[in-house]
Amino acid sequence: MQRQLIPAAMALVLSCTMTAVHAQKNQPADSREAVNRMAKELKLSEEQRNQVENIFNAERKKVEAVFNEERNKLQQIQEQTRISLQAVLTPEQMEKLESKMRQQSSKNKAPQK
């Protein structure tokens, strides 16, 4: 039973990490680069360029709101899982699990070469 709980708990940590990484890819600098490429490739007028930039900015805000909402939901699930695990595991087992999860989280946050 405990062997099944560890991968499930680690999967939750991984999913939150992946969500955070994905959200970071939607930074305003990327939007400006996309607008600049579009303006050049499509030969956009200044008015079109401004409209496209406004559209991308609105999209970015909507995407960020979705990611924030989902991040909050994931955090609630993680907290519920942690509480459930505490009811099953001894304090020593819980500490060991949390330590492993922190190690896994650190590996996932390490910059990829």
Tab-separated table of C-alpha atoms in Angstrom, residues 38-101:
chain	number	residue	atom	x	y	z
A	38	MET	CA	4.294	38.526	-37.136
A	39	ALA	CA	4.725	42.198	-37.953
A	40	LYS	CA	7.758	41.438	-40.063
A	41	GLU	CA	6.507	38.261	-41.769
A	42	LEU	CA	2.962	39.515	-42.392
A	43	LYS	CA	3.979	43.114	-43.046
A	44	LEU	CA	1.537	44.415	-40.452
A	45	SER	CA	0.662	48.090	-40.340
A	46	GLU	CA	1.373	49.893	-37.070
A	47	GLU	CA	-2.342	49.780	-36.246
A	48	GLN	CA	-2.490	46.012	-36.897
A	49	ARG	CA	0.643	45.479	-34.861
A	50	ASN	CA	-0.887	47.309	-31.900
A	51	GLN	CA	-4.117	45.338	-32.208
A	52	VAL	CA	-2.266	42.023	-32.406
A	53	GLU	CA	-0.190	42.981	-29.374
A	54	ASN	CA	-3.377	43.829	-27.445
A	55	ILE	CA	-4.903	40.485	-28.437
A	56	PHE	CA	-1.826	38.593	-27.210
A	57	ASN	CA	-1.764	40.580	-23.963
A	58	ALA	CA	-5.424	39.761	-23.335
A	59	GLU	CA	-4.736	36.085	-24.088
A	60	ARG	CA	-1.766	36.043	-21.712
A	61	LYS	CA	-3.901	37.449	-18.889
A	62	LYS	CA	-6.598	34.838	-19.497
A	63	VAL	CA	-4.034	32.023	-19.607
A	64	GLU	CA	-2.400	33.246	-16.398
A	65	ALA	CA	-5.806	33.319	-14.690
A	66	VAL	CA	-6.468	29.717	-15.759
A	67	PHE	CA	-3.039	28.578	-14.557
A	68	ASN	CA	-3.498	30.360	-11.233
A	69	GLU	CA	-6.888	28.745	-10.748
A	70	GLU	CA	-5.532	25.320	-11.635
A	71	ARG	CA	-2.484	25.832	-9.426
A	72	ASN	CA	-4.800	26.611	-6.505
A	73	LYS	CA	-6.856	23.483	-7.205
A	74	LEU	CA	-3.702	21.369	-7.361
A	75	GLN	CA	-2.461	22.815	-4.091
A	76	GLN	CA	-5.773	21.950	-2.424
A	77	ILE	CA	-5.544	18.392	-3.744
A	78	GLN	CA	-1.961	18.112	-2.528
A	79	GLU	CA	-2.937	19.339	0.935
A	80	GLN	CA	-5.829	16.866	1.106
A	81	THR	CA	-3.492	14.073	0.003
A	82	ARG	CA	-0.921	15.074	2.621
A	83	ILE	CA	-3.582	15.021	5.344
A	84	SER	CA	-4.781	11.601	4.175
A	85	LEU	CA	-1.225	10.280	4.139
A	86	GLN	CA	-0.623	11.589	7.665
A	87	ALA	CA	-3.565	9.501	8.840
A	88	VAL	CA	-1.954	6.348	7.402
A	89	LEU	CA	1.792	6.850	7.816
A	90	THR	CA	3.830	7.146	10.974
A	91	PRO	CA	5.514	10.524	11.579
A	92	GLU	CA	8.843	8.960	10.576
A	93	GLN	CA	7.381	7.583	7.343
A	94	MET	CA	5.738	10.908	6.599
A	95	GLU	CA	9.018	12.758	7.088
A	96	LYS	CA	10.808	10.307	4.806
A	97	LEU	CA	8.123	10.727	2.132
A	98	GLU	CA	8.235	14.525	2.353
A	99	SER	CA	12.019	14.420	2.136
A	100	LYS	CA	11.843	12.304	-1.025
A	101	MET	CA	9.249	14.644	-2.493
